[in-house]
Amino acid sequence: MDKDVSAGSKASPLDRLGHLALGLTLLAFGLGHTEVIDGVSAADAVTLATYVGGIALFVAGLLAFRDNDAFTGTAFAGLGAFWFTWGVSADAQVSANAAGLFLLLFALVALTLTAAAAGGSTLTRTTYALMFVALLLLAIAQFGDSDGLAKVGGWFAAGGGLLAWYGATAALANWPTALPGRPAGRGVTAAG
């Protein structure tokens, strides 16, 4: 994506599809952890995570690699592997520490994507940063058996999901993705 001017001008169709899949999955996963909707838990996001977040995102990553887009390929294939693994193993009986370790390892993947997106759009960087914080909080919640911390992590995940969804929507609709710059005030000079 370009430098926050308009997500629609240079975003590839794979980028749009991938961020839409990531956004919907992360939003469902996050809202499930918040338990803000009565009767909806993170376990209810398993099917969406497996097929949309897992398979669709992974395939979008492979196609991005085919197009020589290493960042997008790495991001989408890696996150597709995360969602697919989480989705198919949701019913598995594992210890809280094993679940926490899984989330912590993928928090590190999200941190890597945040750092690697430094030259990209603010929406993309912020989406991955929110995902990192969410997975880190959810991992700590697993290690410490803290429902309250899991809910906070869920809100970070939901926020990241909304940003990814907005980014994909903005790319399709040619909406702007950055706030207008503040003009230099009196006595302030802009370096060029």
PDB file of C-alpha atoms in Angstrom:
ATOM      1  CA  MET A   1       0.000   0.000   0.000  1.00  0.00           C
ATOM      2  CA  ASP A   2       1.146   3.522  -0.582  1.00  0.00           C
ATOM      3  CA  LYS A   3       2.032   6.125   2.030  1.00  0.00           C
ATOM      4  CA  ASP A   4      -1.399   6.855   3.525  1.00  0.00           C
ATOM      5  CA  VAL A   5      -2.704   8.861   0.597  1.00  0.00           C
ATOM      6  CA  SER A   6      -5.389   6.543  -0.683  1.00  0.00           C
ATOM      7  CA  ALA A   7      -5.523   2.847  -0.079  1.00  0.00           C
ATOM      8  CA  GLY A   8      -7.267   2.339  -3.400  1.00  0.00           C
ATOM      9  CA  SER A   9      -4.585   3.701  -5.681  1.00  0.00           C
ATOM     10  CA  LYS A  10      -1.872   1.027  -5.442  1.00  0.00           C
ATOM     11  CA  ALA A  11      -3.248  -1.784  -3.277  1.00  0.00           C
ATOM     12  CA  SER A  12      -3.298  -5.083  -5.102  1.00  0.00           C
ATOM     13  CA  PRO A  13      -6.423  -7.244  -5.187  1.00  0.00           C
ATOM     14  CA  LEU A  14      -4.560  -9.771  -3.004  1.00  0.00           C
ATOM     15  CA  ASP A  15      -3.809  -7.063  -0.464  1.00  0.00           C
ATOM     16  CA  ARG A  16      -7.474  -6.110  -0.361  1.00  0.00           C
ATOM     17  CA  LEU A  17      -8.657  -9.711  -0.050  1.00  0.00           C
ATOM     18  CA  GLY A  18      -6.063 -10.530   2.589  1.00  0.00           C
ATOM     19  CA  HIS A  19      -6.856  -7.525   4.760  1.00  0.00           C
ATOM     20  CA  LEU A  20     -10.572  -8.220   4.440  1.00  0.00           C
ATOM     21  CA  ALA A  21     -10.053 -11.848   5.531  1.00  0.00           C
ATOM     22  CA  LEU A  22      -7.731 -10.775   8.353  1.00  0.00           C
ATOM     23  CA  GLY A  23     -10.117  -8.037   9.465  1.00  0.00           C
ATOM     24  CA  LEU A  24     -13.207 -10.229   9.637  1.00  0.00           C
ATOM     25  CA  THR A  25     -11.391 -13.053  11.403  1.00  0.00           C
ATOM     26  CA  LEU A  26      -9.591 -10.826  13.889  1.00  0.00           C
ATOM     27  CA  LEU A  27     -12.811  -8.938  14.620  1.00  0.00           C
ATOM     28  CA  ALA A  28     -14.783 -12.141  15.290  1.00  0.00           C
ATOM     29  CA  PHE A  29     -11.929 -13.588  17.371  1.00  0.00           C
ATOM     30  CA  GLY A  30     -11.624 -10.369  19.377  1.00  0.00           C
ATOM     31  CA  LEU A  31     -15.333  -9.857  19.985  1.00  0.00           C
ATOM     32  CA  GLY A  32     -15.576 -13.472  21.083  1.00  0.00           C
ATOM     33  CA  HIS A  33     -12.924 -12.876  23.728  1.00  0.00           C
ATOM     34  CA  THR A  34     -14.629  -9.705  24.974  1.00  0.00           C
ATOM     35  CA  GLU A  35     -17.914 -11.580  25.467  1.00  0.00           C
ATOM     36  CA  VAL A  36     -19.665  -8.281  24.726  1.00  0.00           C
ATOM     37  CA  ILE A  37     -22.305 -10.114  22.654  1.00  0.00           C
ATOM     38  CA  ASP A  38     -24.398 -12.413  24.825  1.00  0.00           C
ATOM     39  CA  GLY A  39     -23.773 -16.073  24.048  1.00  0.00           C
ATOM     40  CA  VAL A  40     -20.842 -15.413  21.665  1.00  0.00           C
ATOM     41  CA  SER A  41     -17.385 -16.601  22.638  1.00  0.00           C
ATOM     42  CA  ALA A  42     -14.069 -16.917  20.852  1.00  0.00           C
ATOM     43  CA  ALA A  43     -14.925 -20.566  20.149  1.00  0.00           C
ATOM     44  CA  ASP A  44     -17.725 -19.323  17.875  1.00  0.00           C
ATOM     45  CA  ALA A  45     -15.094 -17.840  15.551  1.00  0.00           C
ATOM     46  CA  VAL A  46     -13.498 -21.242  14.855  1.00  0.00           C
ATOM     47  CA  THR A  47     -15.139 -21.882  11.469  1.00  0.00           C
ATOM     48  CA  LEU A  48     -14.428 -18.346  10.246  1.00  0.00           C
ATOM     49  CA  ALA A  49     -10.846 -18.616  11.502  1.00  0.00           C
ATOM     50  CA  THR A  50     -10.270 -21.958   9.786  1.00  0.00           C
ATOM     51  CA  TYR A  51     -11.637 -21.124   6.351  1.00  0.00           C
ATOM     52  CA  VAL A  52     -11.485 -17.342   5.945  1.00  0.00           C
ATOM     53  CA  GLY A  53      -8.572 -16.488   8.214  1.00  0.00           C
ATOM     54  CA  GLY A  54      -6.758 -19.759   7.612  1.00  0.00           C
ATOM     55  CA  ILE A  55      -7.216 -21.082   4.107  1.00  0.00           C
ATOM     56  CA  ALA A  56      -8.176 -17.879   2.246  1.00  0.00           C
ATOM     57  CA  LEU A  57      -5.439 -15.825   3.911  1.00  0.00           C
ATOM     58  CA  PHE A  58      -2.821 -18.540   3.359  1.00  0.00           C
ATOM     59  CA  VAL A  59      -3.724 -18.845  -0.333  1.00  0.00           C
ATOM     60  CA  ALA A  60      -3.588 -15.047  -0.700  1.00  0.00           C
ATOM     61  CA  GLY A  61      -0.099 -15.208   0.838  1.00  0.00           C
ATOM     62  CA  LEU A  62       1.042 -17.873  -1.616  1.00  0.00           C
ATOM     63  CA  LEU A  63      -0.290 -15.834  -4.531  1.00  0.00           C
ATOM     64  CA  ALA A  64       1.518 -12.759  -3.205  1.00  0.00           C
ATOM     65  CA  PHE A  65       4.761 -14.773  -3.146  1.00  0.00           C
ATOM     66  CA  ARG A  66       4.076 -15.723  -6.767  1.00  0.00           C
ATOM     67  CA  ASP A  67       3.815 -12.000  -7.538  1.00  0.00           C
ATOM     68  CA  ASN A  68       7.177 -11.395  -5.788  1.00  0.00           C
ATOM     69  CA  ASP A  69       5.569  -9.505  -2.909  1.00  0.00           C
ATOM     70  CA  ALA A  70       7.616 -10.895  -0.021  1.00  0.00           C
ATOM     71  CA  PHE A  71       6.060  -8.808   2.765  1.00  0.00           C
ATOM     72  CA  THR A  72       2.445  -9.501   1.833  1.00  0.00           C
ATOM     73  CA  GLY A  73       3.231 -13.148   1.166  1.00  0.00           C
ATOM     74  CA  THR A  74       4.941 -13.557   4.512  1.00  0.00           C
ATOM     75  CA  ALA A  75       2.207 -11.681   6.385  1.00  0.00           C
ATOM     76  CA  PHE A  76      -0.745 -13.484   4.849  1.00  0.00           C
ATOM     77  CA  ALA A  77       0.780 -16.978   4.711  1.00  0.00           C
ATOM     78  CA  GLY A  78       2.066 -16.683   8.282  1.00  0.00           C
ATOM     79  CA  LEU A  79      -1.208 -15.343   9.646  1.00  0.00           C
ATOM     80  CA  GLY A  80      -3.146 -17.881   7.584  1.00  0.00           C
ATOM     81  CA  ALA A  81      -1.118 -20.628   9.270  1.00  0.00           C
ATOM     82  CA  PHE A  82      -1.933 -19.069  12.661  1.00  0.00           C
ATOM     83  CA  TRP A  83      -5.676 -18.907  12.046  1.00  0.00           C
ATOM     84  CA  PHE A  84      -5.862 -22.373  10.511  1.00  0.00           C
ATOM     85  CA  THR A  85      -3.921 -23.932  13.376  1.00  0.00           C
ATOM     86  CA  TRP A  86      -5.994 -22.103  15.975  1.00  0.00           C
ATOM     87  CA  GLY A  87      -9.216 -23.105  14.227  1.00  0.00           C
ATOM     88  CA  VAL A  88      -8.503 -26.808  13.789  1.00  0.00           C
ATOM     89  CA  SER A  89      -7.032 -27.221  17.269  1.00  0.00           C
ATOM     90  CA  ALA A  90      -9.721 -25.292  19.158  1.00  0.00           C
ATOM     91  CA  ASP A  91     -11.255 -28.512  20.537  1.00  0.00           C
ATOM     92  CA  ALA A  92      -7.898 -30.035  21.478  1.00  0.00           C
ATOM     93  CA  GLN A  93      -7.202 -30.510  25.149  1.00  0.00           C
ATOM     94  CA  VAL A  94      -4.004 -28.571  25.831  1.00  0.00           C
ATOM     95  CA  SER A  95      -2.705 -26.950  28.981  1.00  0.00           C
ATOM     96  CA  ALA A  96      -3.174 -23.241  29.561  1.00  0.00           C
ATOM     97  CA  ASN A  97       0.602 -22.848  29.308  1.00  0.00           C
ATOM     98  CA  ALA A  98       0.675 -24.578  25.908  1.00  0.00           C
ATOM     99  CA  ALA A  99      -2.133 -22.310  24.665  1.00  0.00           C
ATOM    100  CA  GLY A 100      -0.288 -19.300  26.071  1.00  0.00           C
ATOM    101  CA  LEU A 101       2.935 -20.333  24.348  1.00  0.00           C
ATOM    102  CA  PHE A 102       1.109 -20.713  21.024  1.00  0.00           C
ATOM    103  CA  LEU A 103      -0.340 -17.208  21.348  1.00  0.00           C
ATOM    104  CA  LEU A 104       3.004 -15.786  22.468  1.00  0.00           C
ATOM    105  CA  LEU A 105       4.823 -17.262  19.460  1.00  0.00           C
ATOM    106  CA  PHE A 106       2.318 -15.769  17.058  1.00  0.00           C
ATOM    107  CA  ALA A 107       2.466 -12.471  18.960  1.00  0.00           C
ATOM    108  CA  LEU A 108       6.125 -12.466  17.937  1.00  0.00           C
ATOM    109  CA  VAL A 109       5.064 -13.002  14.305  1.00  0.00           C
ATOM    110  CA  ALA A 110       2.721  -9.992  14.620  1.00  0.00           C
ATOM    111  CA  LEU A 111       5.568  -7.966  16.154  1.00  0.00           C
ATOM    112  CA  THR A 112       7.800  -8.892  13.205  1.00  0.00           C
ATOM    113  CA  LEU A 113       5.076  -7.791  10.781  1.00  0.00           C
ATOM    114  CA  THR A 114       4.658  -4.515  12.686  1.00  0.00           C
ATOM    115  CA  ALA A 115       8.379  -3.782  12.403  1.00  0.00           C
ATOM    116  CA  ALA A 116       8.527  -4.872   8.757  1.00  0.00           C
ATOM    117  CA  ALA A 117       5.577  -2.634   7.852  1.00  0.00           C
ATOM    118  CA  ALA A 118       7.516   0.473   8.914  1.00  0.00           C
ATOM    119  CA  GLY A 119       7.554   1.788   5.341  1.00  0.00           C
ATOM    120  CA  GLY A 120       3.910   0.921   4.707  1.00  0.00           C
ATOM    121  CA  SER A 121       0.651   2.544   5.601  1.00  0.00           C
ATOM    122  CA  THR A 122      -0.277   3.596   9.096  1.00  0.00           C
ATOM    123  CA  LEU A 123      -3.372   1.374   8.922  1.00  0.00           C
ATOM    124  CA  THR A 124      -1.292  -1.708   8.175  1.00  0.00           C
ATOM    125  CA  ARG A 125       1.275  -0.976  10.895  1.00  0.00           C
ATOM    126  CA  THR A 126      -1.406  -0.231  13.451  1.00  0.00           C
ATOM    127  CA  THR A 127      -3.383  -3.368  12.544  1.00  0.00           C
ATOM    128  CA  TYR A 128      -0.345  -5.575  13.127  1.00  0.00           C
ATOM    129  CA  ALA A 129       0.601  -3.640  16.279  1.00  0.00           C
ATOM    130  CA  LEU A 130      -2.880  -4.123  17.739  1.00  0.00           C
ATOM    131  CA  MET A 131      -2.751  -7.799  16.826  1.00  0.00           C
ATOM    132  CA  PHE A 132       0.618  -8.075  18.592  1.00  0.00           C
ATOM    133  CA  VAL A 133      -0.734  -6.459  21.765  1.00  0.00           C
ATOM    134  CA  ALA A 134      -3.888  -8.608  21.613  1.00  0.00           C
ATOM    135  CA  LEU A 135      -1.990 -11.879  21.244  1.00  0.00           C
ATOM    136  CA  LEU A 136       0.501 -10.879  23.933  1.00  0.00           C
ATOM    137  CA  LEU A 137      -2.301 -10.027  26.382  1.00  0.00           C
ATOM    138  CA  LEU A 138      -4.169 -13.227  25.513  1.00  0.00           C
ATOM    139  CA  ALA A 139      -0.977 -15.250  26.049  1.00  0.00           C
ATOM    140  CA  ILE A 140      -0.392 -13.636  29.449  1.00  0.00           C
ATOM    141  CA  ALA A 141      -4.061 -14.237  30.290  1.00  0.00           C
ATOM    142  CA  GLN A 142      -3.572 -17.933  29.489  1.00  0.00           C
ATOM    143  CA  PHE A 143      -0.430 -18.151  31.606  1.00  0.00           C
ATOM    144  CA  GLY A 144      -2.072 -16.336  34.520  1.00  0.00           C
ATOM    145  CA  ASP A 145      -5.652 -17.627  34.115  1.00  0.00           C
ATOM    146  CA  SER A 146      -7.032 -14.078  33.890  1.00  0.00           C
ATOM    147  CA  ASP A 147     -10.432 -13.634  32.246  1.00  0.00           C
ATOM    148  CA  GLY A 148     -10.203  -9.852  32.642  1.00  0.00           C
ATOM    149  CA  LEU A 149      -6.905  -9.665  30.755  1.00  0.00           C
ATOM    150  CA  ALA A 150      -8.346 -11.942  28.051  1.00  0.00           C
ATOM    151  CA  LYS A 151     -11.213  -9.488  27.586  1.00  0.00           C
ATOM    152  CA  VAL A 152      -8.776  -6.581  27.253  1.00  0.00           C
ATOM    153  CA  GLY A 153      -6.819  -8.604  24.675  1.00  0.00           C
ATOM    154  CA  GLY A 154     -10.085  -9.254  22.871  1.00  0.00           C
ATOM    155  CA  TRP A 155     -10.718  -5.507  22.586  1.00  0.00           C
ATOM    156  CA  PHE A 156      -7.268  -4.985  21.069  1.00  0.00           C
ATOM    157  CA  ALA A 157      -7.963  -7.808  18.590  1.00  0.00           C
ATOM    158  CA  ALA A 158     -11.348  -6.317  17.699  1.00  0.00           C
ATOM    159  CA  GLY A 159      -9.711  -2.921  17.141  1.00  0.00           C
ATOM    160  CA  GLY A 160      -7.090  -4.480  14.868  1.00  0.00           C
ATOM    161  CA  GLY A 161      -9.828  -6.327  13.002  1.00  0.00           C
ATOM    162  CA  LEU A 162     -11.779  -3.120  12.453  1.00  0.00           C
ATOM    163  CA  LEU A 163      -8.672  -1.378  11.097  1.00  0.00           C
ATOM    164  CA  ALA A 164      -7.866  -4.240   8.713  1.00  0.00           C
ATOM    165  CA  TRP A 165     -11.475  -4.331   7.558  1.00  0.00           C
ATOM    166  CA  TYR A 166     -11.526  -0.546   7.069  1.00  0.00           C
ATOM    167  CA  GLY A 167      -8.241  -0.709   5.130  1.00  0.00           C
ATOM    168  CA  ALA A 168      -9.667  -3.306   2.748  1.00  0.00           C
ATOM    169  CA  THR A 169     -12.911  -1.375   2.376  1.00  0.00           C
ATOM    170  CA  ALA A 170     -11.020   1.872   1.791  1.00  0.00           C
ATOM    171  CA  ALA A 171      -8.907   0.199  -0.885  1.00  0.00           C
ATOM    172  CA  LEU A 172     -11.998  -1.063  -2.695  1.00  0.00           C
ATOM    173  CA  ALA A 173     -13.897   2.224  -2.371  1.00  0.00           C
ATOM    174  CA  ASN A 174     -10.890   4.530  -2.926  1.00  0.00           C
ATOM    175  CA  TRP A 175     -11.419   6.170   0.448  1.00  0.00           C
ATOM    176  CA  PRO A 176      -8.570   8.046   2.100  1.00  0.00           C
ATOM    177  CA  THR A 177      -6.641   6.232   4.790  1.00  0.00           C
ATOM    178  CA  ALA A 178      -4.885   9.137   6.478  1.00  0.00           C
ATOM    179  CA  LEU A 179      -5.958  12.173   8.374  1.00  0.00           C
ATOM    180  CA  PRO A 180      -5.148  15.381   6.542  1.00  0.00           C
ATOM    181  CA  GLY A 181      -1.834  16.892   7.551  1.00  0.00           C
ATOM    182  CA  ARG A 182      -1.816  19.841   9.905  1.00  0.00           C
ATOM    183  CA  PRO A 183      -0.639  22.971   8.118  1.00  0.00           C
ATOM    184  CA  ALA A 184       2.356  24.710   9.581  1.00  0.00           C
ATOM    185  CA  GLY A 185       1.321  27.456  11.953  1.00  0.00           C
ATOM    186  CA  ARG A 186       2.848  30.890  12.415  1.00  0.00           C
ATOM    187  CA  GLY A 187       6.496  30.690  13.338  1.00  0.00           C
ATOM    188  CA  VAL A 188       6.733  27.066  12.241  1.00  0.00           C
ATOM    189  CA  THR A 189       8.733  26.168   9.210  1.00  0.00           C
ATOM    190  CA  ALA A 190       8.396  22.958   7.309  1.00  0.00           C
ATOM    191  CA  ALA A 191      11.580  21.227   6.278  1.00  0.00           C
ATOM    192  CA  GLY A 192      11.462  19.852   2.792  1.00  0.00           C
TER     193      GLY A 192
END
